[in-house]
Amino acid sequence: HRILQGAQSGDFLTTVHDLLVGKHGFYHDIFRDLGVPYKEVEWHRDVTGSDTTTVMTTKQSQVDALIAAHRDRGHLIADLDPLALNEPELHQDLDPAGHGLTIWDLDREFEVSESNGLAAATGGRDRLPLREILGLLRDAYCRTLGVDYTHILDPEEKRWIRDQIESPQPALSGDEKLRILDRLNAAEALETFLGTRYVGQKRFGLEGAESVIPTIDAVLAEAADDHMHSAIIGMAHRGRLNVLVNIVGKTYGQLFREFEGAIDPDAVQGSGDVKYHLGMSGEFTSPAGNPLQVDLAANPSHLEAVGPVVVGMAKARMDALTDEATAGAVDEATAEDAAEDSAGGPPGTGVLPLVLHGDAAFAGQGVVTETLHMSQLDGYAVGGTIHLVINNQVGFTATAQESRSSPYPTDVARTVQAPIFHVNGDDPEACVRAGRLAFQYRRRWGKDVVIDLWCYRRHGHNEGDDPSITQPLMYNRIAEHRPVRKGYVERLVLQDEIDMTAATGALDGFESMLHEALDATRAELPEGQSMALPPKPPTGALPDIDTTVGLDELRDIYAVLSRLPEGFSVHPRVAKHLQARDRMFADSEADWALAETLAFGSLLRQGTSVRLSGQDSRRGTFSQRHSTFVDNVTGAEHTPLAALCAPRTHLWIYDSLLSEYAALGFEYGYSLANPEVLTLWEAQFGDFANGAQIIIDQFLVASVDKWRQGSGLVLLLPHGLEGQGPEHSSARIERFLNLAAEDNMTLAQPTTSAQYFHLLRRQALWDLSRPLVVFSPKSLLRARPARSALGEFAGASFRAVLDDPAPPSRVDRVVLCSGKVGHEAAAKRDSLAANVAVVRIEQLYPWPAAEIAEILARYPDAGEIVWLQDEPRNMGAWNFARDRLA
C-alpha cells in the first residue's frame, strides 16, 4: 500500500473529515441510495453554547413544533409507494433544522408530556433525547403507514387517533401472520390460475394489489368479532372476482362455470352481465369463529355509481334491524346494537358499509363527493362508511398527474373531516393494521374513514391491454418488482415464523384446489351445453289491488292531520293554507297535496312505513306539501303524519342534500334492502332527473334483467310546459318511454288527486317490486279540475285510462292525451261547444291497449282520433304512442 506522507496525508485526512461531517453531498448520496426520506445532517459547532433555562425553553418550543409537524405532515415522507417511482423529498417542516434544531440537540433531553401529547408513547418517561423523540415520530408517522388526520376539528377525535398511532403496538401473533399469508396465497393463487387457464379473458385482476384481500379480511373479522349483523360491500371491477371468492364465499366451481360459458340457474344474473359486475351474498367467518353476513352489491360499469347504493342499502337494513330488535326477533347481540342505534348512539353499529374505489375514480367522480357529504346528514347517516382506495397509481392510461390536482387521490375526503390512512401495499401487516384502525375509528366515532392502499397494477387495465405503451418506465419497474406474497414469505422465514417448504406447500394447496374445481366443473356439462337462465319475476298486467279507504277512516286521518300542539304558532301563510284545506275537506274534496297526505296516512295506519326525500321535499317545491310545520316563534317542528304510525311503522320525510346522482342512488339502495317501505324520491323539477341518469339507466330500469334485482322505488318528477321556458318544464317523458321494456317499470301521469292517491297505495301494497315513475303536475297541484271528491278515494281505484266524464251527445273527434293538457283541452272544447271527446291516458307504460280500445269503441261515429300533447312532437309520449295506436 502506498504510504501518504507530508502534505498528501494532510489533504487525505481533510477529505475524509469533510466527508464524515457531511460535505460534498456524501450523506445525501447514501440517503438517496437507501431510500431514506430525511435530509442529511451536517456537522457544525453548537451555536447556542449553553443549556440555560431560556435557551432550553426556546428549544422545547422548537421540539414541540417539530412533533406537531410530524403529526400533520409525516405522511408526506412515509414509505408508501411499493415501486418507489419518485424520490421522497423532506418537507421543511419535518427537518429539525427548519425548526432551529442542530446535530448537537439530538442528545439533549426534552420534555414529553400531555402538553405535546407524547406521554402515551414513552412508557411513563417524562423526558427523552431528541433522537429518541424523532425515532418515535418517524416510527409512528413515516414508515409504511402514514396518517392524515390533523384536518379534523374535533380535538377528542384527533387525540384518539394520535394515541392509537403513537402508542407502542404489540407485534402480531404467529397465527395472525399466518392468516395474512393464507389470504395472500388465496389471492395470488386465484389470479395466477385464471391468468394461465383463461388467457386473454377480461377479469380485471388484483395482481399487485393482493394486500387488499387481507385488509378486507381484517376489517370483516373485526366486524364479526364485534357481533355486527352484516357488511355490505360495493366495488368496481378491479379485484372483484377475488373478493367474490376469497371474501364473500363464491366457490371456485361457480366462478369457473362463468368462465366456461355455462350459466348457473341458481346464480343471480340475468341478461348475461359480465362476471365482474355480479353481486352475491355469503357468510364470512372470523378466525375466532364468529359469523358475519356479507353482501357484495351488483354494479354496472359506471365507476363509483354503486357507492351511494351501498350506503342506502346499509341504512335500510339498519332501520329494519332496529324494528326487529324492538319486536324481539333478532339475537341479543344484534338487538343491543340496534337498540343503541335507536337510542341515539352512533348509528349503523349493526351494519357495516365497505366501499372499494379506484384512485383515479375516487378523485375524479363527483358522486364520491356527493356520497361523502351525505355521511353525517339526518336521514342518510349510517354510522360511517369504510372507504378502501386501491391506489394503483394509474387510471387506465392516465397518470396521477393527469387524474387530479391534489397530492393524494383521497384528499377529497378531507372535506368531511374523515381520517385517511395511507399504507404501502407491499407491507401486508401495515395494511391489516390500517384496516383494524379504520374499523375501530368508525365504531368509536360513527363517521366515514378512508384507507389509501398504495399498490400497482401488474398487468394493463384489462388482461388484453399493453400498459407499457403509455407507462414504459413504470412497467419496467413492475417487471422487476417482487410480488407481495413472495416478499412477505421471505419476511416470515427470516422471523422463523414459517419455513420456505411450508410456505410453498400452502400455495400449492390452493393451486390443487383450483385444478380440482376446474376439472369438476368441466365434467358437469357436455361440451357446448349451456344452463338455462333463472325465470324472471312475473310480468304482465298490473294487479287488481283494493286501494280504497273508507270515508270514516279518511275523516279520522284528517282529524289527526288538522290537529296542532297547544300554543303552536304557524307561519301566517301556512295558517292560510290550513284554513283553505279545512274548507276543501269540509266540502268533501281533496287537492293533490291532501290526496298524497291521506295516502301516506292510510298506509302508516296499515303498518306500511313511508320514506320520502328530495330537495325541499318537506315543504314542497311549490309550497304544496307542508309535511312539517315550524313554530314561527320557537322554531319547534311538528309533523302531523307521524302521529298516525302503527307500531314499528315510520314516516321519514327529508330535505335531501343538493344532489341527484347520489341521492337517487341512495334511495334505490334503500328500496332494495327494505322493500316493505314505500320509498319515494322527488326531484325539485322533473328535469333534475338528468343529474341522476346513470342511476336510472344502469340500476333502476335494468336491474331486474341484469341481476334479477327488483326495486319498488317511486320517482316523483314535476312535469309540465307552462310558458316558463325550456328549463324546469320537462321530466323527459320520451326518455323514460325509450327505457321501458318487458314490464320493467310503471310510467304514469295522473291528472286527478284520486288517481294519484290510488296509484301510491297500489305501489305500496303490491307484493312485486317494480319502479314507478310519476310525472307529477305543477299547475294542477291546486287546480280545481284536478281535485277529487272523497267518494273517489273510498269507492274507486286507479284507472289506466280516463274517459271523458262529460262527452257531447255526438262525438266527431276523439282526442287522446296525457297530463294537464287534457284539462285544458276539455275546457277549450266546452268553450267552443265542439263535438270532441277528451280521453286521458293516465298510465303510459305498460301501455293500456285494452282499456283504450274499450273506450274508443264507445265512440263509433268518431271520424278522427288524434293525439294531443303540450310537448314538441320529438318529446313527450307521441313517438311511443304512435306505433301503438296505428
PDB file of N, CA and C in Angstrom, residues 741-794:
ATOM      1  N   ALA A 741     -89.398  -1.468 -21.226  1.00  0.00           N
ATOM      2  CA  ALA A 741     -89.473  -2.730 -21.967  1.00  0.00           C
ATOM      3  C   ALA A 741     -89.669  -3.870 -20.985  1.00  0.00           C
ATOM      4  N   GLU A 742     -90.354  -4.898 -21.436  1.00  0.00           N
ATOM      5  CA  GLU A 742     -90.526  -6.124 -20.657  1.00  0.00           C
ATOM      6  C   GLU A 742     -91.067  -5.841 -19.255  1.00  0.00           C
ATOM      7  N   ASP A 743     -91.977  -4.889 -19.178  1.00  0.00           N
ATOM      8  CA  ASP A 743     -92.646  -4.557 -17.911  1.00  0.00           C
ATOM      9  C   ASP A 743     -91.652  -4.223 -16.808  1.00  0.00           C
ATOM     10  N   ASN A 744     -90.593  -3.491 -17.164  1.00  0.00           N
ATOM     11  CA  ASN A 744     -89.548  -3.193 -16.175  1.00  0.00           C
ATOM     12  C   ASN A 744     -89.919  -2.057 -15.236  1.00  0.00           C
ATOM     13  N   MET A 745     -90.970  -1.307 -15.545  1.00  0.00           N
ATOM     14  CA  MET A 745     -91.379  -0.218 -14.655  1.00  0.00           C
ATOM     15  C   MET A 745     -92.784   0.221 -15.032  1.00  0.00           C
ATOM     16  N   THR A 746     -93.335   1.091 -14.204  1.00  0.00           N
ATOM     17  CA  THR A 746     -94.634   1.700 -14.476  1.00  0.00           C
ATOM     18  C   THR A 746     -94.418   3.192 -14.659  1.00  0.00           C
ATOM     19  N   LEU A 747     -94.962   3.739 -15.745  1.00  0.00           N
ATOM     20  CA  LEU A 747     -94.873   5.171 -16.019  1.00  0.00           C
ATOM     21  C   LEU A 747     -96.285   5.736 -16.013  1.00  0.00           C
ATOM     22  N   ALA A 748     -96.520   6.719 -15.166  1.00  0.00           N
ATOM     23  CA  ALA A 748     -97.876   7.244 -15.014  1.00  0.00           C
ATOM     24  C   ALA A 748     -97.853   8.761 -14.985  1.00  0.00           C
ATOM     25  N   GLN A 749     -98.926   9.339 -15.523  1.00  0.00           N
ATOM     26  CA  GLN A 749     -99.109  10.794 -15.492  1.00  0.00           C
ATOM     27  C   GLN A 749    -100.540  11.081 -15.051  1.00  0.00           C
ATOM     28  N   PRO A 750    -100.816  10.897 -13.772  1.00  0.00           N
ATOM     29  CA  PRO A 750    -102.193  11.064 -13.289  1.00  0.00           C
ATOM     30  C   PRO A 750    -102.624  12.523 -13.367  1.00  0.00           C
ATOM     31  N   THR A 751    -103.923  12.706 -13.547  1.00  0.00           N
ATOM     32  CA  THR A 751    -104.437  14.069 -13.712  1.00  0.00           C
ATOM     33  C   THR A 751    -105.467  14.450 -12.665  1.00  0.00           C
ATOM     34  N   THR A 752    -105.755  13.551 -11.730  1.00  0.00           N
ATOM     35  CA  THR A 752    -106.641  13.911 -10.620  1.00  0.00           C
ATOM     36  C   THR A 752    -106.015  13.439  -9.321  1.00  0.00           C
ATOM     37  N   SER A 753    -106.417  14.061  -8.242  1.00  0.00           N
ATOM     38  CA  SER A 753    -105.837  13.719  -6.946  1.00  0.00           C
ATOM     39  C   SER A 753    -106.204  12.299  -6.529  1.00  0.00           C
ATOM     40  N   ALA A 754    -107.406  11.839  -6.870  1.00  0.00           N
ATOM     41  CA  ALA A 754    -107.794  10.470  -6.517  1.00  0.00           C
ATOM     42  C   ALA A 754    -106.946   9.456  -7.267  1.00  0.00           C
ATOM     43  N   GLN A 755    -106.661   9.740  -8.529  1.00  0.00           N
ATOM     44  CA  GLN A 755    -105.791   8.846  -9.293  1.00  0.00           C
ATOM     45  C   GLN A 755    -104.418   8.736  -8.630  1.00  0.00           C
ATOM     46  N   TYR A 756    -103.887   9.856  -8.199  1.00  0.00           N
ATOM     47  CA  TYR A 756    -102.588   9.867  -7.518  1.00  0.00           C
ATOM     48  C   TYR A 756    -102.661   9.074  -6.217  1.00  0.00           C
ATOM     49  N   PHE A 757    -103.725   9.261  -5.466  1.00  0.00           N
ATOM     50  CA  PHE A 757    -103.937   8.550  -4.205  1.00  0.00           C
ATOM     51  C   PHE A 757    -103.913   7.035  -4.427  1.00  0.00           C
ATOM     52  N   HIS A 758    -104.680   6.569  -5.378  1.00  0.00           N
ATOM     53  CA  HIS A 758    -104.762   5.123  -5.622  1.00  0.00           C
ATOM     54  C   HIS A 758    -103.460   4.586  -6.217  1.00  0.00           C
ATOM     55  N   LEU A 759    -102.786   5.399  -7.015  1.00  0.00           N
ATOM     56  CA  LEU A 759    -101.514   4.974  -7.608  1.00  0.00           C
ATOM     57  C   LEU A 759    -100.469   4.720  -6.522  1.00  0.00           C
ATOM     58  N   LEU A 760    -100.375   5.634  -5.557  1.00  0.00           N
ATOM     59  CA  LEU A 760     -99.420   5.461  -4.463  1.00  0.00           C
ATOM     60  C   LEU A 760     -99.766   4.242  -3.617  1.00  0.00           C
ATOM     61  N   ARG A 761    -101.027   4.082  -3.313  1.00  0.00           N
ATOM     62  CA  ARG A 761    -101.417   2.943  -2.470  1.00  0.00           C
ATOM     63  C   ARG A 761    -101.222   1.613  -3.209  1.00  0.00           C
ATOM     64  N   ARG A 762    -101.484   1.595  -4.492  1.00  0.00           N
ATOM     65  CA  ARG A 762    -101.246   0.364  -5.255  1.00  0.00           C
ATOM     66  C   ARG A 762     -99.765  -0.005  -5.234  1.00  0.00           C
ATOM     67  N   GLN A 763     -98.914   0.987  -5.400  1.00  0.00           N
ATOM     68  CA  GLN A 763     -97.478   0.712  -5.391  1.00  0.00           C
ATOM     69  C   GLN A 763     -97.032   0.165  -4.042  1.00  0.00           C
ATOM     70  N   ALA A 764     -97.561   0.724  -2.963  1.00  0.00           N
ATOM     71  CA  ALA A 764     -97.149   0.300  -1.626  1.00  0.00           C
ATOM     72  C   ALA A 764     -97.655  -1.092  -1.283  1.00  0.00           C
ATOM     73  N   LEU A 765     -98.837  -1.439  -1.751  1.00  0.00           N
ATOM     74  CA  LEU A 765     -99.463  -2.706  -1.364  1.00  0.00           C
ATOM     75  C   LEU A 765     -99.143  -3.847  -2.320  1.00  0.00           C
ATOM     76  N   TRP A 766     -98.531  -3.536  -3.445  1.00  0.00           N
ATOM     77  CA  TRP A 766     -98.171  -4.548  -4.436  1.00  0.00           C
ATOM     78  C   TRP A 766     -97.002  -5.366  -3.905  1.00  0.00           C
ATOM     79  N   ASP A 767     -97.087  -6.679  -4.006  1.00  0.00           N
ATOM     80  CA  ASP A 767     -96.016  -7.520  -3.473  1.00  0.00           C
ATOM     81  C   ASP A 767     -94.887  -7.743  -4.472  1.00  0.00           C
ATOM     82  N   LEU A 768     -94.957  -7.135  -5.645  1.00  0.00           N
ATOM     83  CA  LEU A 768     -93.891  -7.228  -6.636  1.00  0.00           C
ATOM     84  C   LEU A 768     -93.178  -5.886  -6.723  1.00  0.00           C
ATOM     85  N   SER A 769     -91.863  -5.910  -6.652  1.00  0.00           N
ATOM     86  CA  SER A 769     -91.086  -4.671  -6.690  1.00  0.00           C
ATOM     87  C   SER A 769     -90.847  -4.255  -8.134  1.00  0.00           C
ATOM     88  N   ARG A 770     -91.476  -3.171  -8.528  1.00  0.00           N
ATOM     89  CA  ARG A 770     -91.295  -2.598  -9.858  1.00  0.00           C
ATOM     90  C   ARG A 770     -91.273  -1.083  -9.702  1.00  0.00           C
ATOM     91  N   PRO A 771     -90.296  -0.393 -10.270  1.00  0.00           N
ATOM     92  CA  PRO A 771     -90.241   1.064 -10.105  1.00  0.00           C
ATOM     93  C   PRO A 771     -91.481   1.745 -10.682  1.00  0.00           C
ATOM     94  N   LEU A 772     -91.848   2.831 -10.046  1.00  0.00           N
ATOM     95  CA  LEU A 772     -92.956   3.664 -10.509  1.00  0.00           C
ATOM     96  C   LEU A 772     -92.427   5.068 -10.730  1.00  0.00           C
ATOM     97  N   VAL A 773     -92.613   5.576 -11.947  1.00  0.00           N
ATOM     98  CA  VAL A 773     -92.240   6.954 -12.262  1.00  0.00           C
ATOM     99  C   VAL A 773     -93.525   7.740 -12.456  1.00  0.00           C
ATOM    100  N   VAL A 774     -93.701   8.767 -11.630  1.00  0.00           N
ATOM    101  CA  VAL A 774     -94.898   9.601 -11.700  1.00  0.00           C
ATOM    102  C   VAL A 774     -94.496  10.957 -12.262  1.00  0.00           C
ATOM    103  N   PHE A 775     -95.043  11.288 -13.421  1.00  0.00           N
ATOM    104  CA  PHE A 775     -94.842  12.622 -13.977  1.00  0.00           C
ATOM    105  C   PHE A 775     -95.881  13.520 -13.316  1.00  0.00           C
ATOM    106  N   SER A 776     -95.484  14.055 -12.189  1.00  0.00           N
ATOM    107  CA  SER A 776     -96.428  14.783 -11.340  1.00  0.00           C
ATOM    108  C   SER A 776     -96.625  16.198 -11.873  1.00  0.00           C
ATOM    109  N   PRO A 777     -97.730  16.812 -11.525  1.00  0.00           N
ATOM    110  CA  PRO A 777     -98.056  18.115 -12.097  1.00  0.00           C
ATOM    111  C   PRO A 777     -97.452  19.273 -11.315  1.00  0.00           C
ATOM    112  N   LYS A 778     -97.564  20.445 -11.907  1.00  0.00           N
ATOM    113  CA  LYS A 778     -97.214  21.690 -11.216  1.00  0.00           C
ATOM    114  C   LYS A 778     -98.469  22.561 -11.098  1.00  0.00           C
ATOM    115  N   SER A 779     -98.996  22.989 -12.235  1.00  0.00           N
ATOM    116  CA  SER A 779    -100.175  23.865 -12.180  1.00  0.00           C
ATOM    117  C   SER A 779    -101.407  23.129 -11.663  1.00  0.00           C
ATOM    118  N   LEU A 780    -101.444  21.819 -11.786  1.00  0.00           N
ATOM    119  CA  LEU A 780    -102.611  21.068 -11.320  1.00  0.00           C
ATOM    120  C   LEU A 780    -102.629  20.860  -9.814  1.00  0.00           C
ATOM    121  N   LEU A 781    -101.545  21.211  -9.130  1.00  0.00           N
ATOM    122  CA  LEU A 781    -101.484  20.942  -7.695  1.00  0.00           C
ATOM    123  C   LEU A 781    -102.654  21.571  -6.952  1.00  0.00           C
ATOM    124  N   ARG A 782    -103.060  22.760  -7.384  1.00  0.00           N
ATOM    125  CA  ARG A 782    -104.156  23.456  -6.707  1.00  0.00           C
ATOM    126  C   ARG A 782    -105.353  23.684  -7.623  1.00  0.00           C
ATOM    127  N   ALA A 783    -105.253  23.229  -8.875  1.00  0.00           N
ATOM    128  CA  ALA A 783    -106.319  23.492  -9.853  1.00  0.00           C
ATOM    129  C   ALA A 783    -107.585  22.722  -9.490  1.00  0.00           C
ATOM    130  N   ARG A 784    -108.716  23.398  -9.607  1.00  0.00           N
ATOM    131  CA  ARG A 784    -109.983  22.756  -9.238  1.00  0.00           C
ATOM    132  C   ARG A 784    -110.286  21.530 -10.103  1.00  0.00           C
ATOM    133  N   PRO A 785    -110.002  21.522 -11.426  1.00  0.00           N
ATOM    134  CA  PRO A 785    -110.317  20.311 -12.205  1.00  0.00           C
ATOM    135  C   PRO A 785    -109.562  19.072 -11.739  1.00  0.00           C
ATOM    136  N   ALA A 786    -108.431  19.261 -11.054  1.00  0.00           N
ATOM    137  CA  ALA A 786    -107.654  18.104 -10.595  1.00  0.00           C
ATOM    138  C   ALA A 786    -108.106  17.600  -9.236  1.00  0.00           C
ATOM    139  N   ARG A 787    -108.982  18.364  -8.567  1.00  0.00           N
ATOM    140  CA  ARG A 787    -109.490  17.890  -7.279  1.00  0.00           C
ATOM    141  C   ARG A 787    -110.417  16.696  -7.473  1.00  0.00           C
ATOM    142  N   SER A 788    -110.496  15.888  -6.431  1.00  0.00           N
ATOM    143  CA  SER A 788    -111.399  14.730  -6.476  1.00  0.00           C
ATOM    144  C   SER A 788    -112.296  14.733  -5.256  1.00  0.00           C
ATOM    145  N   ALA A 789    -113.498  14.226  -5.444  1.00  0.00           N
ATOM    146  CA  ALA A 789    -114.408  14.045  -4.312  1.00  0.00           C
ATOM    147  C   ALA A 789    -113.898  12.909  -3.434  1.00  0.00           C
ATOM    148  N   LEU A 790    -114.130  13.024  -2.131  1.00  0.00           N
ATOM    149  CA  LEU A 790    -113.658  11.986  -1.213  1.00  0.00           C
ATOM    150  C   LEU A 790    -114.266  10.628  -1.540  1.00  0.00           C
ATOM    151  N   GLY A 791    -115.433  10.636  -2.161  1.00  0.00           N
ATOM    152  CA  GLY A 791    -116.036   9.371  -2.546  1.00  0.00           C
ATOM    153  C   GLY A 791    -115.174   8.580  -3.517  1.00  0.00           C
ATOM    154  N   GLU A 792    -114.372   9.282  -4.333  1.00  0.00           N
ATOM    155  CA  GLU A 792    -113.487   8.581  -5.267  1.00  0.00           C
ATOM    156  C   GLU A 792    -112.326   7.900  -4.543  1.00  0.00           C
ATOM    157  N   PHE A 793    -111.998   8.365  -3.352  1.00  0.00           N
ATOM    158  CA  PHE A 793    -110.965   7.712  -2.551  1.00  0.00           C
ATOM    159  C   PHE A 793    -111.527   6.441  -1.911  1.00  0.00           C
ATOM    160  N   ALA A 794    -112.811   6.493  -1.604  1.00  0.00           N
ATOM    161  CA  ALA A 794    -113.431   5.387  -0.873  1.00  0.00           C
ATOM    162  C   ALA A 794    -114.035   4.335  -1.786  1.00  0.00           C
TER     163      ALA A 794
END
